[in-house]
Structure formats: C-alpha cells, structure tokens
Amino acid sequence: MPLDLSIKLIVFLPLLAALVAGLGGRVIGKVPAKVVTTGALFISCLLSWPIFLNFVAHSAEPTVVPVLDWIRSDAMSVDWALRVDALTAVMLVVVTSVSSLVHLYSWGYMDEDPSQPRFFAYLSLFTFAMLMLVTADSLVQMFFGWEGVGLASYLLIGFWYHKPSANAAALKAFVVNRVGDFGFSLGIFGTFLVFNTVSIPAILAAAPGMAGSTIGFAGLRVDTMTLLCLLLFVGAMGKSAQLGLHTWLPDAMEGPTPVSALIHAATMVTAGVFMVCRLSPMFDVSPTAMTVVTYVGAATCIFAATVGTVQNDIKRVIAYSTCSQLGYMFFAAGVGAYGAAMFHLFTHAFFKALLFLGAGSVIHAMHHEQDMRYYGALRKEIPITFWTMVAGTLAITGVGLFGLGFAGYYSKDAILESAFASGTVHGNIAFFLGAFAALLTSFYSWRLIFLTFFGKARWAGSEHIQHAVHHHHEDESEEASDHDSAHDHGARVVEGTAGYHPHESPWTMLAPLALLALGAVAAGFTFAHSFIEPETAGEFWNHSLAFNEHLAHAMHEVPKWVKYTPFAVMLIGLAIAYRNYIRVPGAPAAFVAQFPGLHRFLMHKWYFDELYDAIFVRPAMALGRLFWKRGDEQTIDRFGPHGAAALVGVGNRITTRFQSGYVTNYALVMLLGLIGAATWVFWWVA
C-alpha cells in the first residue's frame, strides 16, 4: 500500500468510524457499532507499526501528505497536511496501539451499558483528534487537534451524565484546560507575529536566528523566544496536568475506566510533552524557558508522588502516578534530553494503560468497588489480572540492573541520568527530586499491589459487594423456590460477603492486558538504542526533535552511584510498602497518628483545590450573586421590565376608578380636564 494512503487511513479511519457509530448507532445496533470502531482502530494500529519500524531500521526521511488548502488570508497561509517523521511515528504507534486495545477492552467493561454506540463513537473521535494533533504540519492544525482532544475528554469524562460528580469533573477539565489553551493560543499568535508563518518546519528553521531579540509584551521589553516558549508551555501545563493546572486530572476518574486509560496513557496528557518536543528547537534558544520547564516538571513530579501515597481509590493512585510521570518527561525536556522524554512517554503508555485497565479488571471483579481498603486476597481469585498488574508495577518502578530490566528501568533511569549529566543547578535539583519521587513511586505502586492482592479479604466492609451479594441470593432464592418449594432455601442467604468469589474478567478485557504486559516488559530494551543511545538515536530522530548528542554521551558517563540510585530507592520504597502492608499492617495507622498534620496536608492534595476555591470560585460566585441580585433583579428588572409593568398596573388601577358607568363621574372628569386646559392656556398667555 502506498505510504500516503496508509497515513490518510491511519488518521481518518477513526473519524469515519466515530461518525458511523455516533450518527448511526441506533440504526445499526450496539455490536456493529463496536465492530466498526474497534476494527477501524486495529487497522490504523496495524498500518502504524510498519511506519514506526521503518524509521527504527532505516532512519527514513519525513513524509508530508497534503490533504487540502485550508486558510488563505493575507499573510496567513495554512495547508491541511499530515506530517510523519520519527517523532510522529512514535506517537502514531502509541496512540493507535493503546486506543485499539482500549476499544477491545471496552467490549467487556461496558457490556451492560445501554449507550455503547455513543461511548465507542467518543473513543474513536478522541483518537482522531489526537492523531490530527501529532500529524500537524502547522500550529493552527495542531491547535485544531489540541481543542479536539479537549472536547472529546469533556464528552468522555462526563459520559455518565446522570451522575452530578461526572458532570462536575467534565466541566472542571474543560475549564482548567481553557486556561492553558488561552496561553497556547497567545503563543501561536505571538509566533505568527514574529515569524510571519504558522508552518512548523519554517518556524523551527528560523528559531535560532531569533536568539537575543526582544518583543513588547504588557508594556515591557522581554526576550522574544522566552515569551513565546513560556506561553506555549502554559498550554502544555494545562493538557499535561502540570502543577498549577493539574487539578482536573484526578477528577477525570469519574469517567469509565477505559477512558482513564486512554486519557492518561496515550492521548490528552501526552499532548503537552509531544508539543514541547516538537517545538524543541524553539525551547533550545531560550535557557530561561528550559529552566522553567525543568522546575515545573520536577515540582509536579514530587507533588503528585506525595499525594499518591495516601490515596485509597485505586484509580486515583494511578492518576497521580500519571501526573508524576509526566513531571519526569517535562524535566527531561527541560534539561535538553528530549529523546529520553519521548522514550519515557513511549514506555509509560504501555505500563500505564496496563495499570489502568488492570485496575478496571479489579473493579469489574469487585462490583465497581474502587476503595482498596475493601480489597485484599485477590491474587488467587483473579490471577491473570494479578500477574499483568505486577508486570506493570515492575515496569513503572523501574526494576532492572546491569543493563537489563523492565520498560521503566530504561526510560526513567535515562531521564535521571540526563538531569544529573546536564551539569546545571536546575538539572541537579531535578535529579534529586526525581530520585525521591522514584522512591515514593515504588512505595505507592507496591502499596496498591499489597492492599489489592495480598492480606486478608476485606470485602465485607464494601457496600457494593454487600449489595451484589444480597441481589445474588435474592435471585438464587427465587430460582430455588420456583424449582423446589418443599425445601427451605432461605437458609442459603449468607450474611455479609461469605460465599462471594470475585470473578476473572472476560477475554476481551484480558487480551489487552496480556499485550500491554508484553509492552511493559519488552518496550524498554527493544527500543532503547533508537531513542537514547548516542550512536543511533541521532539518526533515528533525524532532526524531528533537538537531539543533544553531547548530553546523550554524558548520560552514560555519570558516576556509578547516580546509575544505581534509581534501583536503590526502588528497593527502599518496596521495603517500606512490604513492612507497612504485609509484615506490620498497623504501621500506617500509627504513622498517621504520629504525623496527623502531614497526612491531612497530603489528603487535601496540598490544598490546591481549597486555595483555588478561595481565590477564584468564591469571589466569582460572590460577583455573580452581586450582578444577579443587585444588578439584574434590583436595578435592571426593577427599573426596566418589572418597573414598567408595575407602573402600568398602578395606572390601570387608577383609571379603572373613573370607568364606573355613572354620568356624574364622567362629567366631573370632563370638568377637571377643562379646568386643567384653561389653567395651562392662561399660564402661557400670562
């Protein structure tokens, strides 16, 4: 198949499938809608891998596939074209692979949902928007995909719109991202103003020539590239949930679990990292912008890791883990290790999708119970889910030594070593914060495994399980009484959760877990040479991002203690989790009793939501009430439509008194009128 046709099919098949399922879902039915959308994504996936492997093997040249002329307006000329280079090829396999497996997984997870065609249409629309973003040849086209994933995330997070919490979470994600998108749009406007084009290749070619130039902004003269990069980075902070604009990400767990996997592993949150790497030649021109990116990434990394240690909702633990891992990617980009940032994005997609879908399998087995405090002893009940989630945990905690390990071992260690090798103050700070975050990552990841799969079964405390058992025994008793009314089957109704056995998920959910587990195990050592090795990575990236060959060499020459630090902190985190949740189960409660302030601080997520509520929400509500009560009701309505209506009513009541039907009353009114007219005449004559 011609390459141009393959690229068009990869991008537009998900859109076509979304239209078929979304507009014709009620006509064709649930199963055809699922077949169309899932089939389209698997075709896109199968077409994407050969393109990626071709770049791995041959360092192929970029391909630009024109689609149509889009905008012609004076100096602005925008063509809709699909650009595929090494960076895009990486994103194509990440997006289509995870999305196709999420589609398949959703067959089992969403099996009982009545709105499946709508759900699958949203998934495919989400994937199309992300594919448009990563294949963009211009900033305007990138913005189209950027806003598309924002819209699709709103639709998917609020998919269960009958739940107020889901509606609130969808709105929160939409509003917070509007803040970031405002910065991103200002960055695009400024870039066009400076470079007189929105073509990404033209901008990147001209960016080094803008070093040292200044531009007017808010009444000040500021460095041109620093301003543009920071404005663009605000957009990345919103999409990729960096500290300050991160508050929407945990609430996004209100959507179905497959949505969480798609958002967190392959689509929306990776858009910011991709954008920074795509525009890396611009960021390289501004050391100040690079420093800001490093500090924001490192701060996000440690913030989310600390909060993740105290979460009890299994999906929220993994959500904060995503936030933390994105911090790693950004501070890697901030020190100039763009190849390592993209490598971690690549490996993270596999093990994070695996962990989310594994969590969904646990939730499915536990009748939608998400609180890990009501789990325990599940490893024998759902063994396939257990082993795949262990593989994901080994990958995210970076288990490996002497050059051989799971996926995270290669990518996360490369980031930490690059940060140290950069030799800058902000690079060293990022290294030490990243190392401590790796310890916390190991702790909360193994805490999740131990609470969920080990120890005693704690299912009796779960209302979801009790409700399921109650209905199960009601159905069982009714069926038994229908077949054998002579026996007392009421005695079979069991108290609590005795007799309840969690069930393994169907094959449609387990097959994606197995494939993702393969990626979590093998993606690191299979592709490390292409992404980060100085001898081969430069040829692989082929100027699709700013690959720093000097840093890539320096990364391999750091001291031994730097290389072994990630492995050491991983063991420390594992040991603490094992002690607290296997050997001494009472230790966490004792720690909380000893440090209640710290626990409260982390449980309230560093009080960001409360701070934003005090600074933005309450003043906005108060201002709204002021305009509503004082402005609208007491001023506009009072003296406007309500006042006019009241005045007419008063005049009507007065005039009705004269319409009595008595001649004497009419004569009196006529007399008063004559007197008034005569008075007016004499007044003016005099």
PDB file of C-alpha atoms in Angstrom, residues 391-627:
ATOM      1  CA  ALA A 391       4.299  -6.651  35.340  1.00  0.00           C
ATOM      2  CA  GLY A 392       3.039  -3.076  35.099  1.00  0.00           C
ATOM      3  CA  THR A 393       4.262  -2.327  38.615  1.00  0.00           C
ATOM      4  CA  LEU A 394       7.716  -3.770  37.888  1.00  0.00           C
ATOM      5  CA  ALA A 395       7.820  -1.506  34.823  1.00  0.00           C
ATOM      6  CA  ILE A 396       6.707   1.724  36.500  1.00  0.00           C
ATOM      7  CA  THR A 397       9.007   1.241  39.483  1.00  0.00           C
ATOM      8  CA  GLY A 398      11.947   0.728  37.123  1.00  0.00           C
ATOM      9  CA  VAL A 399      13.051  -2.728  38.223  1.00  0.00           C
ATOM     10  CA  GLY A 400      16.280  -3.641  36.493  1.00  0.00           C
ATOM     11  CA  LEU A 401      20.023  -3.837  36.982  1.00  0.00           C
ATOM     12  CA  PHE A 402      23.201  -4.166  34.919  1.00  0.00           C
ATOM     13  CA  GLY A 403      21.515  -3.098  31.691  1.00  0.00           C
ATOM     14  CA  LEU A 404      18.582  -5.496  31.819  1.00  0.00           C
ATOM     15  CA  GLY A 405      15.151  -4.700  33.204  1.00  0.00           C
ATOM     16  CA  PHE A 406      11.564  -3.709  32.606  1.00  0.00           C
ATOM     17  CA  ALA A 407      10.458  -0.764  30.454  1.00  0.00           C
ATOM     18  CA  GLY A 408      10.614   1.954  33.103  1.00  0.00           C
ATOM     19  CA  TYR A 409      14.155   0.937  34.054  1.00  0.00           C
ATOM     20  CA  TYR A 410      15.471   2.168  30.715  1.00  0.00           C
ATOM     21  CA  SER A 411      13.439   5.332  30.270  1.00  0.00           C
ATOM     22  CA  LYS A 412      13.218   6.669  33.838  1.00  0.00           C
ATOM     23  CA  ASP A 413      16.884   5.949  34.563  1.00  0.00           C
ATOM     24  CA  ALA A 414      17.794   7.737  31.317  1.00  0.00           C
ATOM     25  CA  ILE A 415      15.872  10.804  32.492  1.00  0.00           C
ATOM     26  CA  LEU A 416      17.534  10.883  35.922  1.00  0.00           C
ATOM     27  CA  GLU A 417      20.994  10.329  34.463  1.00  0.00           C
ATOM     28  CA  SER A 418      20.421  13.046  31.852  1.00  0.00           C
ATOM     29  CA  ALA A 419      19.295  15.506  34.523  1.00  0.00           C
ATOM     30  CA  PHE A 420      22.458  14.860  36.535  1.00  0.00           C
ATOM     31  CA  ALA A 421      24.664  14.878  33.436  1.00  0.00           C
ATOM     32  CA  SER A 422      23.336  18.284  32.364  1.00  0.00           C
ATOM     33  CA  GLY A 423      25.624  19.824  34.997  1.00  0.00           C
ATOM     34  CA  THR A 424      23.201  22.661  35.768  1.00  0.00           C
ATOM     35  CA  VAL A 425      21.725  23.670  39.093  1.00  0.00           C
ATOM     36  CA  HIS A 426      18.173  23.027  37.947  1.00  0.00           C
ATOM     37  CA  GLY A 427      19.272  19.696  36.468  1.00  0.00           C
ATOM     38  CA  ASN A 428      20.755  18.573  39.791  1.00  0.00           C
ATOM     39  CA  ILE A 429      17.671  19.674  41.704  1.00  0.00           C
ATOM     40  CA  ALA A 430      15.500  17.754  39.242  1.00  0.00           C
ATOM     41  CA  PHE A 431      17.704  14.670  39.690  1.00  0.00           C
ATOM     42  CA  PHE A 432      17.360  14.581  43.472  1.00  0.00           C
ATOM     43  CA  LEU A 433      13.632  15.379  43.419  1.00  0.00           C
ATOM     44  CA  GLY A 434      13.151  12.748  40.723  1.00  0.00           C
ATOM     45  CA  ALA A 435      15.068  10.169  42.752  1.00  0.00           C
ATOM     46  CA  PHE A 436      12.908  10.834  45.830  1.00  0.00           C
ATOM     47  CA  ALA A 437       9.788  10.673  43.637  1.00  0.00           C
ATOM     48  CA  ALA A 438      11.034   7.286  42.368  1.00  0.00           C
ATOM     49  CA  LEU A 439      11.133   6.065  45.977  1.00  0.00           C
ATOM     50  CA  LEU A 440       7.566   7.274  46.517  1.00  0.00           C
ATOM     51  CA  THR A 441       6.507   5.737  43.195  1.00  0.00           C
ATOM     52  CA  SER A 442       7.824   2.374  44.334  1.00  0.00           C
ATOM     53  CA  PHE A 443       6.067   2.753  47.676  1.00  0.00           C
ATOM     54  CA  TYR A 444       2.594   3.649  46.397  1.00  0.00           C
ATOM     55  CA  SER A 445       2.776   1.193  43.480  1.00  0.00           C
ATOM     56  CA  TRP A 446       3.618  -1.758  45.730  1.00  0.00           C
ATOM     57  CA  ARG A 447       1.137  -0.468  48.305  1.00  0.00           C
ATOM     58  CA  LEU A 448      -1.535  -0.813  45.622  1.00  0.00           C
ATOM     59  CA  ILE A 449      -0.444  -4.381  44.864  1.00  0.00           C
ATOM     60  CA  PHE A 450      -0.275  -5.429  48.524  1.00  0.00           C
ATOM     61  CA  LEU A 451      -3.603  -3.838  49.505  1.00  0.00           C
ATOM     62  CA  THR A 452      -5.378  -5.270  46.474  1.00  0.00           C
ATOM     63  CA  PHE A 453      -3.981  -8.764  46.090  1.00  0.00           C
ATOM     64  CA  PHE A 454      -2.453  -9.776  49.440  1.00  0.00           C
ATOM     65  CA  GLY A 455      -3.502  -9.993  53.068  1.00  0.00           C
ATOM     66  CA  LYS A 456      -6.943 -10.926  54.292  1.00  0.00           C
ATOM     67  CA  ALA A 457     -10.114 -10.425  52.281  1.00  0.00           C
ATOM     68  CA  ARG A 458     -11.762  -7.186  53.448  1.00  0.00           C
ATOM     69  CA  TRP A 459     -14.758  -7.417  51.154  1.00  0.00           C
ATOM     70  CA  ALA A 460     -17.322  -7.470  53.962  1.00  0.00           C
ATOM     71  CA  GLY A 461     -16.975  -3.728  54.503  1.00  0.00           C
ATOM     72  CA  SER A 462     -17.883  -2.870  50.921  1.00  0.00           C
ATOM     73  CA  GLU A 463     -21.429  -1.671  50.285  1.00  0.00           C
ATOM     74  CA  HIS A 464     -21.014  -2.549  46.591  1.00  0.00           C
ATOM     75  CA  ILE A 465     -20.162  -6.160  47.419  1.00  0.00           C
ATOM     76  CA  GLN A 466     -22.915  -6.462  50.016  1.00  0.00           C
ATOM     77  CA  HIS A 467     -25.417  -5.071  47.539  1.00  0.00           C
ATOM     78  CA  ALA A 468     -24.248  -7.541  44.868  1.00  0.00           C
ATOM     79  CA  VAL A 469     -24.369 -10.494  47.271  1.00  0.00           C
ATOM     80  CA  HIS A 470     -27.830  -9.505  48.501  1.00  0.00           C
ATOM     81  CA  HIS A 471     -29.224  -9.397  44.964  1.00  0.00           C
ATOM     82  CA  HIS A 472     -27.414 -12.619  44.048  1.00  0.00           C
ATOM     83  CA  HIS A 473     -29.009 -14.504  46.923  1.00  0.00           C
ATOM     84  CA  GLU A 474     -32.414 -12.969  46.254  1.00  0.00           C
ATOM     85  CA  ASP A 475     -32.228 -14.234  42.677  1.00  0.00           C
ATOM     86  CA  GLU A 476     -30.886 -17.584  43.843  1.00  0.00           C
ATOM     87  CA  SER A 477     -33.691 -17.964  46.409  1.00  0.00           C
ATOM     88  CA  GLU A 478     -36.369 -17.083  43.878  1.00  0.00           C
ATOM     89  CA  GLU A 479     -34.956 -19.583  41.389  1.00  0.00           C
ATOM     90  CA  ALA A 480     -34.755 -22.279  44.057  1.00  0.00           C
ATOM     91  CA  SER A 481     -38.302 -21.671  45.274  1.00  0.00           C
ATOM     92  CA  ASP A 482     -39.565 -21.973  41.710  1.00  0.00           C
ATOM     93  CA  HIS A 483     -37.916 -25.385  41.302  1.00  0.00           C
ATOM     94  CA  ASP A 484     -38.312 -26.869  44.789  1.00  0.00           C
ATOM     95  CA  SER A 485     -40.733 -25.093  47.084  1.00  0.00           C
ATOM     96  CA  ALA A 486     -40.673 -28.031  49.517  1.00  0.00           C
ATOM     97  CA  HIS A 487     -37.240 -27.079  50.868  1.00  0.00           C
ATOM     98  CA  ASP A 488     -36.307 -24.068  52.913  1.00  0.00           C
ATOM     99  CA  HIS A 489     -33.796 -22.320  50.722  1.00  0.00           C
ATOM    100  CA  GLY A 490     -33.940 -19.157  52.782  1.00  0.00           C
ATOM    101  CA  ALA A 491     -31.135 -20.590  54.896  1.00  0.00           C
ATOM    102  CA  ARG A 492     -28.844 -20.227  51.871  1.00  0.00           C
ATOM    103  CA  VAL A 493     -28.868 -16.452  52.128  1.00  0.00           C
ATOM    104  CA  VAL A 494     -25.461 -15.690  53.593  1.00  0.00           C
ATOM    105  CA  GLU A 495     -24.605 -12.781  55.831  1.00  0.00           C
ATOM    106  CA  GLY A 496     -22.009 -10.233  54.668  1.00  0.00           C
ATOM    107  CA  THR A 497     -19.881 -11.426  51.788  1.00  0.00           C
ATOM    108  CA  ALA A 498     -19.420 -15.057  52.757  1.00  0.00           C
ATOM    109  CA  GLY A 499     -19.656 -17.247  49.694  1.00  0.00           C
ATOM    110  CA  TYR A 500     -18.815 -14.373  47.329  1.00  0.00           C
ATOM    111  CA  HIS A 501     -15.986 -15.057  44.886  1.00  0.00           C
ATOM    112  CA  PRO A 502     -14.622 -12.321  42.600  1.00  0.00           C
ATOM    113  CA  HIS A 503     -14.560 -13.463  39.010  1.00  0.00           C
ATOM    114  CA  GLU A 504     -11.886 -13.019  36.383  1.00  0.00           C
ATOM    115  CA  SER A 505     -12.716 -10.675  33.507  1.00  0.00           C
ATOM    116  CA  PRO A 506     -13.765 -11.901  30.039  1.00  0.00           C
ATOM    117  CA  TRP A 507     -11.181 -12.471  27.321  1.00  0.00           C
ATOM    118  CA  THR A 508     -11.953  -9.145  25.668  1.00  0.00           C
ATOM    119  CA  MET A 509     -10.532  -7.491  28.800  1.00  0.00           C
ATOM    120  CA  LEU A 510      -7.713  -9.970  29.460  1.00  0.00           C
ATOM    121  CA  ALA A 511      -6.272 -10.000  25.923  1.00  0.00           C
ATOM    122  CA  PRO A 512      -5.414  -6.250  26.013  1.00  0.00           C
ATOM    123  CA  LEU A 513      -3.862  -6.758  29.458  1.00  0.00           C
ATOM    124  CA  ALA A 514      -1.610  -9.512  28.115  1.00  0.00           C
ATOM    125  CA  LEU A 515      -0.495  -7.449  25.103  1.00  0.00           C
ATOM    126  CA  LEU A 516       0.180  -4.375  27.220  1.00  0.00           C
ATOM    127  CA  ALA A 517       2.105  -6.518  29.711  1.00  0.00           C
ATOM    128  CA  LEU A 518       4.320  -7.575  26.820  1.00  0.00           C
ATOM    129  CA  GLY A 519       4.975  -3.902  26.083  1.00  0.00           C
ATOM    130  CA  ALA A 520       5.666  -3.157  29.757  1.00  0.00           C
ATOM    131  CA  VAL A 521       8.256  -5.933  29.822  1.00  0.00           C
ATOM    132  CA  ALA A 522       9.919  -5.561  26.429  1.00  0.00           C
ATOM    133  CA  ALA A 523       9.440  -1.994  25.136  1.00  0.00           C
ATOM    134  CA  GLY A 524      12.458  -0.714  27.055  1.00  0.00           C
ATOM    135  CA  PHE A 525      15.296  -2.954  25.951  1.00  0.00           C
ATOM    136  CA  THR A 526      13.825  -3.393  22.459  1.00  0.00           C
ATOM    137  CA  PHE A 527      13.868   0.286  21.509  1.00  0.00           C
ATOM    138  CA  ALA A 528      16.375   1.924  23.892  1.00  0.00           C
ATOM    139  CA  HIS A 529      19.038   2.063  21.182  1.00  0.00           C
ATOM    140  CA  SER A 530      16.757   4.026  18.849  1.00  0.00           C
ATOM    141  CA  PHE A 531      15.540   6.564  21.396  1.00  0.00           C
ATOM    142  CA  ILE A 532      18.526   7.401  23.615  1.00  0.00           C
ATOM    143  CA  GLU A 533      21.767   5.718  22.529  1.00  0.00           C
ATOM    144  CA  PRO A 534      24.129   8.425  21.170  1.00  0.00           C
ATOM    145  CA  GLU A 535      25.410   6.225  18.334  1.00  0.00           C
ATOM    146  CA  THR A 536      21.972   5.542  16.853  1.00  0.00           C
ATOM    147  CA  ALA A 537      19.434   7.968  18.335  1.00  0.00           C
ATOM    148  CA  GLY A 538      20.597  10.955  16.324  1.00  0.00           C
ATOM    149  CA  GLU A 539      19.960   9.105  13.083  1.00  0.00           C
ATOM    150  CA  PHE A 540      16.615   7.796  14.322  1.00  0.00           C
ATOM    151  CA  TRP A 541      15.253  11.203  15.324  1.00  0.00           C
ATOM    152  CA  ASN A 542      16.703  12.781  12.155  1.00  0.00           C
ATOM    153  CA  HIS A 543      16.029  16.378  13.285  1.00  0.00           C
ATOM    154  CA  SER A 544      12.396  15.690  14.194  1.00  0.00           C
ATOM    155  CA  LEU A 545      13.419  16.975  17.645  1.00  0.00           C
ATOM    156  CA  ALA A 546      16.502  18.696  19.017  1.00  0.00           C
ATOM    157  CA  PHE A 547      18.628  15.687  19.945  1.00  0.00           C
ATOM    158  CA  ASN A 548      21.568  16.657  22.187  1.00  0.00           C
ATOM    159  CA  GLU A 549      24.281  14.165  21.311  1.00  0.00           C
ATOM    160  CA  HIS A 550      26.711  15.603  23.884  1.00  0.00           C
ATOM    161  CA  LEU A 551      24.166  15.065  26.672  1.00  0.00           C
ATOM    162  CA  ALA A 552      23.434  11.561  25.386  1.00  0.00           C
ATOM    163  CA  HIS A 553      27.142  10.696  25.739  1.00  0.00           C
ATOM    164  CA  ALA A 554      27.411  12.408  29.128  1.00  0.00           C
ATOM    165  CA  MET A 555      24.435  10.416  30.382  1.00  0.00           C
ATOM    166  CA  HIS A 556      26.449   7.214  30.092  1.00  0.00           C
ATOM    167  CA  GLU A 557      29.447   8.691  31.915  1.00  0.00           C
ATOM    168  CA  VAL A 558      27.780   9.718  35.175  1.00  0.00           C
ATOM    169  CA  PRO A 559      29.188   8.273  38.433  1.00  0.00           C
ATOM    170  CA  LYS A 560      28.197   4.758  39.462  1.00  0.00           C
ATOM    171  CA  TRP A 561      26.163   5.988  42.437  1.00  0.00           C
ATOM    172  CA  VAL A 562      23.963   8.011  40.056  1.00  0.00           C
ATOM    173  CA  LYS A 563      23.307   4.910  37.954  1.00  0.00           C
ATOM    174  CA  TYR A 564      22.424   2.780  40.986  1.00  0.00           C
ATOM    175  CA  THR A 565      20.348   5.407  42.792  1.00  0.00           C
ATOM    176  CA  PRO A 566      17.047   4.575  40.987  1.00  0.00           C
ATOM    177  CA  PHE A 567      17.427   0.873  41.809  1.00  0.00           C
ATOM    178  CA  ALA A 568      18.299   1.625  45.432  1.00  0.00           C
ATOM    179  CA  VAL A 569      15.338   3.933  46.013  1.00  0.00           C
ATOM    180  CA  MET A 570      13.055   1.409  44.312  1.00  0.00           C
ATOM    181  CA  LEU A 571      14.142  -1.219  46.861  1.00  0.00           C
ATOM    182  CA  ILE A 572      13.610   1.212  49.741  1.00  0.00           C
ATOM    183  CA  GLY A 573      10.078   2.003  48.567  1.00  0.00           C
ATOM    184  CA  LEU A 574       9.304  -1.687  48.154  1.00  0.00           C
ATOM    185  CA  ALA A 575      10.669  -2.474  51.626  1.00  0.00           C
ATOM    186  CA  ILE A 576       8.583   0.250  53.283  1.00  0.00           C
ATOM    187  CA  ALA A 577       5.424  -0.889  51.484  1.00  0.00           C
ATOM    188  CA  TYR A 578       6.086  -4.534  52.401  1.00  0.00           C
ATOM    189  CA  ARG A 579       6.635  -3.684  56.053  1.00  0.00           C
ATOM    190  CA  ASN A 580       3.577  -1.447  56.339  1.00  0.00           C
ATOM    191  CA  TYR A 581       1.068  -3.582  54.455  1.00  0.00           C
ATOM    192  CA  ILE A 582       2.296  -7.173  54.882  1.00  0.00           C
ATOM    193  CA  ARG A 583       4.537  -7.509  57.943  1.00  0.00           C
ATOM    194  CA  VAL A 584       3.102  -4.790  60.229  1.00  0.00           C
ATOM    195  CA  PRO A 585      -0.375  -3.843  58.945  1.00  0.00           C
ATOM    196  CA  GLY A 586      -0.909  -1.439  61.841  1.00  0.00           C
ATOM    197  CA  ALA A 587       2.086   0.713  60.915  1.00  0.00           C
ATOM    198  CA  PRO A 588       0.227   3.102  58.534  1.00  0.00           C
ATOM    199  CA  ALA A 589      -2.343   3.988  61.212  1.00  0.00           C
ATOM    200  CA  ALA A 590       0.438   4.582  63.722  1.00  0.00           C
ATOM    201  CA  PHE A 591       2.246   6.854  61.251  1.00  0.00           C
ATOM    202  CA  VAL A 592      -0.924   8.872  60.643  1.00  0.00           C
ATOM    203  CA  ALA A 593      -1.460   9.206  64.413  1.00  0.00           C
ATOM    204  CA  GLN A 594       2.115  10.458  64.818  1.00  0.00           C
ATOM    205  CA  PHE A 595       2.025  12.891  61.870  1.00  0.00           C
ATOM    206  CA  PRO A 596      -1.631  13.951  61.505  1.00  0.00           C
ATOM    207  CA  GLY A 597      -0.757  17.325  60.000  1.00  0.00           C
ATOM    208  CA  LEU A 598       1.329  15.812  57.202  1.00  0.00           C
ATOM    209  CA  HIS A 599      -1.362  13.225  56.454  1.00  0.00           C
ATOM    210  CA  ARG A 600      -4.052  15.910  56.368  1.00  0.00           C
ATOM    211  CA  PHE A 601      -1.878  18.066  54.081  1.00  0.00           C
ATOM    212  CA  LEU A 602      -1.440  15.193  51.624  1.00  0.00           C
ATOM    213  CA  MET A 603      -5.067  14.062  51.834  1.00  0.00           C
ATOM    214  CA  HIS A 604      -6.095  17.594  50.870  1.00  0.00           C
ATOM    215  CA  LYS A 605      -3.663  17.441  47.896  1.00  0.00           C
ATOM    216  CA  TRP A 606      -1.537  20.315  49.180  1.00  0.00           C
ATOM    217  CA  TYR A 607      -4.752  22.373  49.490  1.00  0.00           C
ATOM    218  CA  PHE A 608      -4.691  23.439  45.841  1.00  0.00           C
ATOM    219  CA  ASP A 609      -8.437  22.920  45.411  1.00  0.00           C
ATOM    220  CA  GLU A 610      -9.193  24.856  48.587  1.00  0.00           C
ATOM    221  CA  LEU A 611      -6.823  27.642  47.524  1.00  0.00           C
ATOM    222  CA  TYR A 612      -8.430  27.924  44.082  1.00  0.00           C
ATOM    223  CA  ASP A 613     -11.851  27.823  45.701  1.00  0.00           C
ATOM    224  CA  ALA A 614     -10.914  30.779  47.928  1.00  0.00           C
ATOM    225  CA  ILE A 615      -9.144  32.797  45.219  1.00  0.00           C
ATOM    226  CA  PHE A 616     -11.287  32.124  42.152  1.00  0.00           C
ATOM    227  CA  VAL A 617     -14.511  30.228  42.822  1.00  0.00           C
ATOM    228  CA  ARG A 618     -15.921  32.086  45.826  1.00  0.00           C
ATOM    229  CA  PRO A 619     -15.121  35.599  44.516  1.00  0.00           C
ATOM    230  CA  ALA A 620     -16.613  34.624  41.150  1.00  0.00           C
ATOM    231  CA  MET A 621     -19.752  33.309  42.858  1.00  0.00           C
ATOM    232  CA  ALA A 622     -19.981  36.450  45.014  1.00  0.00           C
ATOM    233  CA  LEU A 623     -19.579  38.668  41.953  1.00  0.00           C
ATOM    234  CA  GLY A 624     -22.200  36.619  40.152  1.00  0.00           C
ATOM    235  CA  ARG A 625     -24.641  36.994  43.051  1.00  0.00           C
ATOM    236  CA  LEU A 626     -23.948  40.750  43.131  1.00  0.00           C
ATOM    237  CA  PHE A 627     -24.729  41.142  39.441  1.00  0.00           C
TER     238      PHE A 627
END
